[in-house]
Coordinates of C-alpha atoms in Angstrom, one line a residue:
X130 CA 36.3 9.1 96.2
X131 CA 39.2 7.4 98.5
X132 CA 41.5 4.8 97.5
X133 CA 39.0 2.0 98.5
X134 CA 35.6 1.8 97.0
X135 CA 32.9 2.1 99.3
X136 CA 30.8 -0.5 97.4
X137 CA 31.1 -4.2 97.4
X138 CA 34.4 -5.6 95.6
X139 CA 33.7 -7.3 92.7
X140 CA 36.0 -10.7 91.8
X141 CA 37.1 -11.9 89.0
X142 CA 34.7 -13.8 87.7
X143 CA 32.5 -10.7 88.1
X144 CA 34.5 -8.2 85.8
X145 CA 34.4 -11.0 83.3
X146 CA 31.0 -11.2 82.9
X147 CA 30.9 -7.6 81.8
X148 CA 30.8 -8.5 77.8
X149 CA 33.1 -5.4 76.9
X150 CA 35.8 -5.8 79.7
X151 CA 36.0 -9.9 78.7
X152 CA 36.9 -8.5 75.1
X153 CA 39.2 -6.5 76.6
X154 CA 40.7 -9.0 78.0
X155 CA 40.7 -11.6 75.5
X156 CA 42.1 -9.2 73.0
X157 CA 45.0 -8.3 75.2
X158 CA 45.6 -12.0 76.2
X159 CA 46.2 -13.5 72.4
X160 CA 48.1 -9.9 71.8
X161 CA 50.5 -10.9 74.6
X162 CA 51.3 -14.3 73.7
X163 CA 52.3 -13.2 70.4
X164 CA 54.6 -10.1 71.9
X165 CA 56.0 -13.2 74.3
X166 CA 56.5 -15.2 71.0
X167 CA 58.6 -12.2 69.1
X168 CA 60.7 -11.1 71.7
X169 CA 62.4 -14.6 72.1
X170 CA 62.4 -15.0 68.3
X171 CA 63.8 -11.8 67.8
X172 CA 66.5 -12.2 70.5
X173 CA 66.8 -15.9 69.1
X174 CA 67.0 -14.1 65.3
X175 CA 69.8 -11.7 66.3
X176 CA 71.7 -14.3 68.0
X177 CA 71.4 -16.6 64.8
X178 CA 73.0 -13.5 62.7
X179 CA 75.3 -11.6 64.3
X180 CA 76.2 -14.2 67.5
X181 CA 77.0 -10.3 69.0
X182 CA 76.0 -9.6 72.5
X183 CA 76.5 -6.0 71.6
X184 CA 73.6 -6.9 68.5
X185 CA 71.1 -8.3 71.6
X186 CA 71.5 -5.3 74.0
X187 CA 71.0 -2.9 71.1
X188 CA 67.7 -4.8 70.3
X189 CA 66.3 -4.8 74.3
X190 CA 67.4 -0.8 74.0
X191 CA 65.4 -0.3 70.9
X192 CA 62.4 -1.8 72.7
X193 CA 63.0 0.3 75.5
X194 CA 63.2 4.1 74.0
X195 CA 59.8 4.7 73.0
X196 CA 58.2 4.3 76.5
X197 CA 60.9 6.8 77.6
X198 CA 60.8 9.2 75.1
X199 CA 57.8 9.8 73.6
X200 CA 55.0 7.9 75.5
X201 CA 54.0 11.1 77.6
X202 CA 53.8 12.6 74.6
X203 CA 51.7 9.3 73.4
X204 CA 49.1 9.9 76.5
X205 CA 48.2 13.3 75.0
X206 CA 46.9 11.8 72.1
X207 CA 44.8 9.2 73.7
X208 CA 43.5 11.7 75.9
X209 CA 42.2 13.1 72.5
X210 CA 41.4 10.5 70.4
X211 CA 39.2 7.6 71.0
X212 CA 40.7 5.4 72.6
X213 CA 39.4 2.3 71.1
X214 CA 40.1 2.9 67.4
X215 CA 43.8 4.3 68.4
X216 CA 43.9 0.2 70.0
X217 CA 42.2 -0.8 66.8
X218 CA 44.3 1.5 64.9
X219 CA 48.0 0.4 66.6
X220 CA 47.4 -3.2 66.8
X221 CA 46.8 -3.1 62.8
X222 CA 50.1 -1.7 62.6
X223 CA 51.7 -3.8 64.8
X224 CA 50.5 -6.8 62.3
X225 CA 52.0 -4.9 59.4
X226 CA 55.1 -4.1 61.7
X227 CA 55.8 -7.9 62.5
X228 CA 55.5 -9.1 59.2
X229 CA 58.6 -7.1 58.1
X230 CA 60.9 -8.8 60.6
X231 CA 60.5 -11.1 58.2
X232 CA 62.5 -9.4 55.4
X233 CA 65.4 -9.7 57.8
X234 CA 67.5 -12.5 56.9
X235 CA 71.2 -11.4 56.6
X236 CA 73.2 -9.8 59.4
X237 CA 74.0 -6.3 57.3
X238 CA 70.0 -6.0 57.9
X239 CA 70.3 -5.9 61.3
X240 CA 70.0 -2.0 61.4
X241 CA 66.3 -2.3 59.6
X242 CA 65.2 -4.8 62.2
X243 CA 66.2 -2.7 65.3
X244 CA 63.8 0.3 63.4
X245 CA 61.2 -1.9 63.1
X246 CA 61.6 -2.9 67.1
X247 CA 61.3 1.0 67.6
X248 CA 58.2 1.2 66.0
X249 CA 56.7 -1.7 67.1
X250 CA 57.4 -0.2 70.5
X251 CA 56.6 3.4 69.5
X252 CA 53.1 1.9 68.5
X253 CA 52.8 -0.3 71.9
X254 CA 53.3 3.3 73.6
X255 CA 49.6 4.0 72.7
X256 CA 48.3 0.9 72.7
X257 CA 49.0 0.5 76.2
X258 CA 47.7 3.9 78.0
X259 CA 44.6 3.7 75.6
X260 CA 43.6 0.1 77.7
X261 CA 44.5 1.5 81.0
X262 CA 41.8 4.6 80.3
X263 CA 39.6 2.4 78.2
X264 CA 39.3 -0.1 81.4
X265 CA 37.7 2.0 83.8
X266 CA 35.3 3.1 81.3
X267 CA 33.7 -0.6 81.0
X268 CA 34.5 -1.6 84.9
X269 CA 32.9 -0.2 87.7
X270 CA 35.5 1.4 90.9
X271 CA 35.0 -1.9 92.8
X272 CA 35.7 -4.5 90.1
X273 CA 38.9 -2.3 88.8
X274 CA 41.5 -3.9 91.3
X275 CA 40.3 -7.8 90.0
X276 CA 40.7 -6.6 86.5
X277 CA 43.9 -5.1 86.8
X278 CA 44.7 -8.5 88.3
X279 CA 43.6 -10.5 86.3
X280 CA 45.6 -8.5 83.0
X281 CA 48.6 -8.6 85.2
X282 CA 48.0 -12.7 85.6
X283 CA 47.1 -13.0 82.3
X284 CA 50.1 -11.0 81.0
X285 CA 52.4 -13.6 83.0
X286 CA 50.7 -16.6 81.5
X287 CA 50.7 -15.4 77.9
X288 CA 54.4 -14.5 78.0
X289 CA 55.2 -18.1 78.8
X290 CA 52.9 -19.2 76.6
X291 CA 54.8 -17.3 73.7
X292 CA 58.1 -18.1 74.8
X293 CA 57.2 -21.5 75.0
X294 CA 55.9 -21.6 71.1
X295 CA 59.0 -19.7 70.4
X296 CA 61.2 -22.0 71.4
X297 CA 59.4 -24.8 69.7
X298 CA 58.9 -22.9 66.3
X299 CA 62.7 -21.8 66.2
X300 CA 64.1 -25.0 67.9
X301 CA 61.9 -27.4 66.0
X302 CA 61.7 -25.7 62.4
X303 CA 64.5 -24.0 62.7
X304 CA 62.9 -21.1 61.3
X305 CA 61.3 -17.6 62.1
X306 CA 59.1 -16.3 60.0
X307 CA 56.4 -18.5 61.3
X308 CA 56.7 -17.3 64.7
X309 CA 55.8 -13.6 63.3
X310 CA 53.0 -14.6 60.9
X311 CA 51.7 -16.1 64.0
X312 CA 52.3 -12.8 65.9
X313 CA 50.7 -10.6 63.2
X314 CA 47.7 -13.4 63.0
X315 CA 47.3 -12.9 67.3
X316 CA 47.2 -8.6 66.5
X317 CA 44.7 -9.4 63.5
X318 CA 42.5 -10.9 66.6
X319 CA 43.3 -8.1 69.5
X320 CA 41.4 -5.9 66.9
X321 CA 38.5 -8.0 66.2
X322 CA 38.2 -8.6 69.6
X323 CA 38.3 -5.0 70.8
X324 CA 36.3 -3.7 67.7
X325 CA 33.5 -5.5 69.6
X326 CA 33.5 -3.0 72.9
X327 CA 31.1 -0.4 73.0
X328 CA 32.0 2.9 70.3
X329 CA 30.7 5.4 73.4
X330 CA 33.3 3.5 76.1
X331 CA 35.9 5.1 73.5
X332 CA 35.4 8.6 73.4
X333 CA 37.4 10.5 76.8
X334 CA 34.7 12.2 78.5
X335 CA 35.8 16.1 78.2
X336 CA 37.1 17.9 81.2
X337 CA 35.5 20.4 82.8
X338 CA 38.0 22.8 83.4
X339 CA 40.3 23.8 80.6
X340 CA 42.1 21.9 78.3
X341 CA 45.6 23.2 77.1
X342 CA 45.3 23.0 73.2
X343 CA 49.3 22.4 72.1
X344 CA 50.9 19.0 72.6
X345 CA 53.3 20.4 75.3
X346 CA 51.0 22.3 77.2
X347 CA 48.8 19.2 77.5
X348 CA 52.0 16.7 78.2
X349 CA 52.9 19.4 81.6
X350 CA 49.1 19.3 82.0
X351 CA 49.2 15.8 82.7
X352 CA 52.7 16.0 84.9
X353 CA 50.8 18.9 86.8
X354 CA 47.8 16.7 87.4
X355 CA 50.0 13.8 88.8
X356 CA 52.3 16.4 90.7
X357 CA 49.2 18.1 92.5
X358 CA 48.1 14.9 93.7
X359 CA 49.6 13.4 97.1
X360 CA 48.3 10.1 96.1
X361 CA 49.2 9.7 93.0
X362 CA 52.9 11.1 93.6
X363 CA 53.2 9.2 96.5
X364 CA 52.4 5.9 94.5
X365 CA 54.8 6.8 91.6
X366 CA 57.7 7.6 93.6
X367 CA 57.3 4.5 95.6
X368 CA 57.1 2.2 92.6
X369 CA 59.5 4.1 90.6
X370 CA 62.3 3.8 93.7
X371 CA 61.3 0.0 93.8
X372 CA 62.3 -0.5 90.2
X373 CA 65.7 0.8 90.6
X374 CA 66.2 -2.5 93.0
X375 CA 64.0 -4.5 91.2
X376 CA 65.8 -3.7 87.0
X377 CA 69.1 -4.9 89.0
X378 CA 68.0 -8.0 90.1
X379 CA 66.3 -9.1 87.3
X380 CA 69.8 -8.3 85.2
X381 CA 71.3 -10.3 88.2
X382 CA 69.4 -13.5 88.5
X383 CA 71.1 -15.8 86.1
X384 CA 74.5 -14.9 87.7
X385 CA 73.1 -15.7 91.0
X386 CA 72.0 -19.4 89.7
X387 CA 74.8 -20.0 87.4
X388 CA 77.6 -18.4 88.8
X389 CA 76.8 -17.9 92.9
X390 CA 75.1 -20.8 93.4
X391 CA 76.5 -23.1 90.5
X392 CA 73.4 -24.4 89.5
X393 CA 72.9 -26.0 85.7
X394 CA 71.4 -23.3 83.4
X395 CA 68.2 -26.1 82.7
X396 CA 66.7 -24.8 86.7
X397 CA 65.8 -21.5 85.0
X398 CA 62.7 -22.6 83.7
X399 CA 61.7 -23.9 86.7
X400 CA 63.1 -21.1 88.9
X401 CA 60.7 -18.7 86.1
X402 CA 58.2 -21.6 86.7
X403 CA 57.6 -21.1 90.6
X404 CA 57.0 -17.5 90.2
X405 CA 55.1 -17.1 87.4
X406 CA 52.6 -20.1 88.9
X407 CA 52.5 -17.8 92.0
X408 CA 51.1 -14.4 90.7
X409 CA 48.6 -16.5 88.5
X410 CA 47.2 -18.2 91.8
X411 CA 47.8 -14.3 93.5
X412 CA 44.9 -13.2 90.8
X413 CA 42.6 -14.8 93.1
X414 CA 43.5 -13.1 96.3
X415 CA 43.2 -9.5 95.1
X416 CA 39.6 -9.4 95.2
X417 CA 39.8 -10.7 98.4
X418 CA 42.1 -8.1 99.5
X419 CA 40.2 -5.2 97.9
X420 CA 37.1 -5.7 100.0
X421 CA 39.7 -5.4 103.0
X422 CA 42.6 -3.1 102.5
X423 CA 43.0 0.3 100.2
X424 CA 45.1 0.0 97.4
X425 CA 48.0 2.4 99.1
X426 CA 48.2 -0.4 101.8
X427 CA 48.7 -3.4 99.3
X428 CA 51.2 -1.0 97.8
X429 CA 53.1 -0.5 100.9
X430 CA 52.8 -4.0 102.0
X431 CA 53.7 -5.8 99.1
X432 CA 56.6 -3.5 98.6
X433 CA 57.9 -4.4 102.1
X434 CA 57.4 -8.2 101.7
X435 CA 59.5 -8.0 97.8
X436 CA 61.9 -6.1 100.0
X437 CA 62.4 -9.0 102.7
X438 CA 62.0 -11.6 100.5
X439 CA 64.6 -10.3 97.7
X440 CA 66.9 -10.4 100.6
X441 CA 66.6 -13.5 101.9
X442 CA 67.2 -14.5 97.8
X443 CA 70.5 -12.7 98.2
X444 CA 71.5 -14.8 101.1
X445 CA 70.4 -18.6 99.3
X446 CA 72.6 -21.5 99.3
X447 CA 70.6 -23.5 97.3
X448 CA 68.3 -24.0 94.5
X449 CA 65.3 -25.0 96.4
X450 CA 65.3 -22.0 98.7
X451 CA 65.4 -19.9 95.6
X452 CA 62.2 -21.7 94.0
X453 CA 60.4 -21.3 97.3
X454 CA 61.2 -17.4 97.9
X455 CA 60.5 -16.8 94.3
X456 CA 57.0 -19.1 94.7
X457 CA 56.5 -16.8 97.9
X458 CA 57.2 -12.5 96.0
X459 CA 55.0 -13.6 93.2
X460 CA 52.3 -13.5 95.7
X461 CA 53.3 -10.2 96.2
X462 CA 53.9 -8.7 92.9
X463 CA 50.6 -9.0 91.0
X464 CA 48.7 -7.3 93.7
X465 CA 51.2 -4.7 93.9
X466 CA 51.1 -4.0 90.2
X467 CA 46.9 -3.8 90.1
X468 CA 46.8 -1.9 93.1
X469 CA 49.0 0.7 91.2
X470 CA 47.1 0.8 88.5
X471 CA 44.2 1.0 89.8
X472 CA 44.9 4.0 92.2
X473 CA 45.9 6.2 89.1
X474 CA 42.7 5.1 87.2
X475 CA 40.6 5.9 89.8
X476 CA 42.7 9.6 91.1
X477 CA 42.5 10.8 87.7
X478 CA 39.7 11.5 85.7
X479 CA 38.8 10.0 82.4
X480 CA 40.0 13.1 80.2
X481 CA 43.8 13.1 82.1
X482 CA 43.6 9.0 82.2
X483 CA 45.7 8.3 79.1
X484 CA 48.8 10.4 80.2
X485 CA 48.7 9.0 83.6
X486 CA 49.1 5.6 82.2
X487 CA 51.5 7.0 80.1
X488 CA 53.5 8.5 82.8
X489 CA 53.9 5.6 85.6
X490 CA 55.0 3.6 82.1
X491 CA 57.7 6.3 81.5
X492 CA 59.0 6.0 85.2
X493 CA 58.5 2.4 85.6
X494 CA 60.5 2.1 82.1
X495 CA 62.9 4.5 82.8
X496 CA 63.9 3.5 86.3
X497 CA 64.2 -0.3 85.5
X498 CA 66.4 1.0 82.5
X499 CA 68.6 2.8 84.7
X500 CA 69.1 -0.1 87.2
X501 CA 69.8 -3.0 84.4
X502 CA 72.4 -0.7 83.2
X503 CA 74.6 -0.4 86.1
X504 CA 74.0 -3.4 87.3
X505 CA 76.5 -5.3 85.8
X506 CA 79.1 -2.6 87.0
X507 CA 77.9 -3.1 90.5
X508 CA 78.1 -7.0 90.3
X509 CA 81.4 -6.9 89.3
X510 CA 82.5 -4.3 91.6
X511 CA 80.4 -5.7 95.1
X512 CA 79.6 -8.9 93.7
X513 CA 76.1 -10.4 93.1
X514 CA 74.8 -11.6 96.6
X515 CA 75.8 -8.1 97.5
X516 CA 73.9 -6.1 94.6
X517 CA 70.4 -8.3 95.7
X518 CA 71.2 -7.0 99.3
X519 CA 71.4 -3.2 98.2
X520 CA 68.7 -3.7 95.8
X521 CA 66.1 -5.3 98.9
X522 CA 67.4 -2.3 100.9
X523 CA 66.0 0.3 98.1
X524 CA 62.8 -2.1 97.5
X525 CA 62.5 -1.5 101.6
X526 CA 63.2 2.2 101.1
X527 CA 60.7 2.5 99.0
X528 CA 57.6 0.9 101.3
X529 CA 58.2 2.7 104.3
X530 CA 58.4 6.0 102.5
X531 CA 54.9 5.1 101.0
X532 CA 53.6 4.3 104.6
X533 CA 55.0 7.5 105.6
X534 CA 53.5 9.6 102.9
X535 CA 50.3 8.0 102.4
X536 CA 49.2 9.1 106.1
X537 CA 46.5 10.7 105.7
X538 CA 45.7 10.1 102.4
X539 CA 41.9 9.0 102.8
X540 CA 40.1 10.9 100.4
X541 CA 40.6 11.9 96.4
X542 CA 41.5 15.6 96.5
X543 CA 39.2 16.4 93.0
X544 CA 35.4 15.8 93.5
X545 CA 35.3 15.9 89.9
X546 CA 36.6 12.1 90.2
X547 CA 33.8 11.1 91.8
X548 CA 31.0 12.6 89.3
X549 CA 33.2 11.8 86.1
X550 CA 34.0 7.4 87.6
X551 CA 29.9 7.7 88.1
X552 CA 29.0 8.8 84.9
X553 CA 31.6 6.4 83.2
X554 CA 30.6 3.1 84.8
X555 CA 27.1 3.4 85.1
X556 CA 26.9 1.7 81.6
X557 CA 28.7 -1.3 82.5
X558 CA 27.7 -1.9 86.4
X559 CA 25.6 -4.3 85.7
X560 CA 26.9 -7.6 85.1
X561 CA 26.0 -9.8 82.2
X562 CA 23.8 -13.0 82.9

C-alpha cells in the first residue's frame, strides 16, 4: 500500500452514505458540541468562583494531563478491547462525569471540579483512539482522507456551536447546570448513535506476528511500530515540530489583536469567525486533493503555506489583513490534520491502530503544551510580532524537513497493511443507496 490509494477517491458525500461511518459521525458531532459547551462553562464557572487566573490555568492543565500521561497507555487497551463498546463504554461515563460539575457551587470545591476535568479527560483518552481505529474499519482506503475531513470540519463547527449555547445559557440564565445536563444529554446520544455500528467493525483484527502480553511491553510495541516506520516518523515529527510554533501563537493571538494592533476585544469572534468558516468550506477540497496528491504532500504543503501565512500575521497592521490571512490557513489546516490521520490509519494495521492514535495525540498534546507555556515568557521577552515570526520559522522548519524525509517514501514498508485494510473494508465498500 503507498500513501495514496490506487482506487478512485471517494468525497464526502460518499463516506456518508456508508450507514456505520454516518453514525460515526453523527455521534461524534452532538458529542463535540457538548465538549464545546463545557469547556466555556467550566472556564466561565471557575471565573464566577474564584475570579483566579491561577484557578483557569489549573483547569486548561487538568484537561491537558491525561493525553500526556496515560493515553499511550490508553491505546493498549483499545488495541485489546472492542473498540466500540470502550466508545459506548466512555461516553456513558462521560454523562455521569458532567453531571457532577454540577455539585460544584462554592469556590473551596474547586479542587473536586479540577478531578472531575481529569477524568473526563482520562476517559476522552480512549474515546478518541478507539474512533480513529474504529474509522478505518467502516471506510474504505480511498474515502478515509474525506472522512477525516469531514470530522475535522465537523469538530470546528460543533465547538462554535457549543460555545455559542454556552454563552447564551450562562449569559442569559445566568446559570450552569443546564449547560452540563445538556452535555450529559449530547454523550447519552454519541452512545445510541454508535451502539448502532456494526458489533464485528469493533473487534481489532489480531496480528499476525506476536503480541507482547504486559501493558508495557505492548505500549514500546506500539512506539516500535511507529519508530520502524519512515512514514509514519516522518509525519509525527513534522506535525509535532509544527505544534511547538503553532501552541505559541494560539497563546499569542489575543495579545496580537488587543494589545499589538489595539483592536476592541468584540473582533475576536469574527477574527475566530473567518477561520473557522474556512476549514468548513476546506472539507470540500480534500477529496479533491486526494484523487491528486499523497497525503505526505498535503502534509508538506499545508505545513509550508501555515508557515508563510503565520508570518505574514506577524507582520499585520490591521484587523482586516488578520481576517483575510486567517480566512486563507484555515484552508490549510483541515487538510493537513486529515492527511495526518489518515497516513497513520492506513501505515498501521488494525491490531497497532489504537496506540498510533494514541501516540500522534500524546505528541500533538504534549508539544502544543510545551509551546503555550513559554509563550508568555517569550512575548514578554521578544515581544509578540516577534514570537509569530519565530513560531512561522519552526512551522517552515517543519515542512521542508517533511519534503526532505518523505523522498522516497512511495510504498508502505509492511505488506501486512495491505492484506489486513482489505480484509477490514470489504464490509463497508459498498455504499448505501
Amino acid at each position: 500500500m503507498t500513501d495514496r490509494t490506487t482506487a478512485p477517491s471517494l468525497g464526502v458525500r460518499d463516506v456518508l452514505r456508508l450507514p456505520d461511518f454516518r453514525r460515526l459521525w453523527a455521534g461524534q458531532a452532538i458529542s463535540d458540541v457538548g465538549d464545546g459547551l463545557t469547556l466555556l462553562t467550566l472556564m466561565l464557572l471557575v471565573n464566577q468562583l474564584t475570579h483566579s487566573t491561577l484557578a483557569l490555568a489549573a483547569i486548561s492543565i487538568a484537561l491537558a494531563i491525561p493525553p500526556l500521561t496515560i493515553g499511550i497507555v490508553a491505546g493498549t487497551y483499545v488495541d485489546r478491547w472492542d473498540r466500540r463498546r470502550t466508545m459506548i463504554v466512555a461516553d456513558s461515563l462521560r454523562a455521569v462525569v458532567v453531571l457532577g460539575f454540577i455539585a460544584v457551587g462554592r469556590a473551596e470545591l474547586v479542587p473536586l471540579l479540577i478531578l472531575l476535568a481529569i477524568l473526563q479527560s482520562t476517559l476522552g483518552t480512549f474515546f478518541s483512539p478507539a474512533r480513529g481505529a474504529l474509522v478505518p474499519r467502516v471506510v474504505p482506503a480511498e474515502g478515509l482522507l474525506a472522512a477525516n475531513s469531514i470530522g475535522q470540519a465537523t469538530r470546528v463547527i460543533a465547538g462554535v456551536i457549543g460555545s455559542g449555547l454556552a454563552g447564551l445559557i450562562v449569559g442569559v440564565a445566568g446559570l450552569t447546570w443546564p449547560a452540563f445536563v445538556l452535555d450529559a444529554a449530547t454523550f447519552v446520544a454519541s452512545v445510541v448513535l454508535v451502539a448502532g455500528v456494526s458489533r464485528t467493525f469493533g473487534i481489532p483484527i489480531p496480528a499476525t506476528t506476536t503480541v507482547a502480553r504486559g501493558v508495557g511491553a505492548s505500549v514500546l510495541e506500539g512506539l516500535r511500530y511507529v519508530g520502524e516506520s519512515r512514514l509514519l516518523v516522518t509525519t509525527l515529527l513534522a506535525i509535532t515540530v509544527a505544534m511547538l510554533g503553532l501552541g505559541a501563537i494560539n497563546v499569542l493571538f489575543l495579545p496580537l489583536i488587543v494589545n499589538v494592533l489595539g483592536v476592541n476585544a468584540a473582533w475576536l469572534g469574527a477574527v475566530d469567525l473567518a477561520q473557522s468558516a474556512s476549514m468548513i468550506l476546506s472539507a470540500g477540497l480534500v477529496a479533491v486533493l486526494a484523487s491528486r496528491l499523497r497525503p505526505s504532500t498535503i502534509v508538506t504543503v499545508a505545513l509550508i503555506a501555515c508557515a508563510i501565512v503565520t508570518g505574514l500575521i506577524g507582520a499585520a497592521t490591521g484587523v482586516g489583513q488578520v481576517l483575510v490571512l486567517l480566512f486563507a490557513i484555515g484552508w490549510f489546516i483541515t487538510p493537513l490534520q486529515a492527511a495526518v490521520v489518515t497516513i497513520f490509519q492506513t501505515e498501521v494495521p488494525d491490531a497497532a491502530r489504537g496506540r498510533a492514535m494514541a501516540t500522534i495525540q500524546a505528541a500533538m498534546s504534549g508539544a502544543s503544551v510545551a509551546s503555550m507555556a513559554v509563550a508568555g515568557i517569550f512575548g514578554q521577552l521578544i515581544g509578540v510580532r516577534m514570537v509569530f515570526f519565530v513560531g512561522a520559522l519552526v512551522i517552515g522548519i517543519a515542512g521542508i524537513a517533511a519534503a526532505a524525509l518523505y523522498r522516497g517514501v512511495g510504498t508502505a514498508e509492511r505488506e501486512s497493511v495491505v492484506d489486513e485494510s482489505t480484509d477490514a473494508s470489504s464490509g463497508s465498500a459498498t455504499l448505501a443507496a
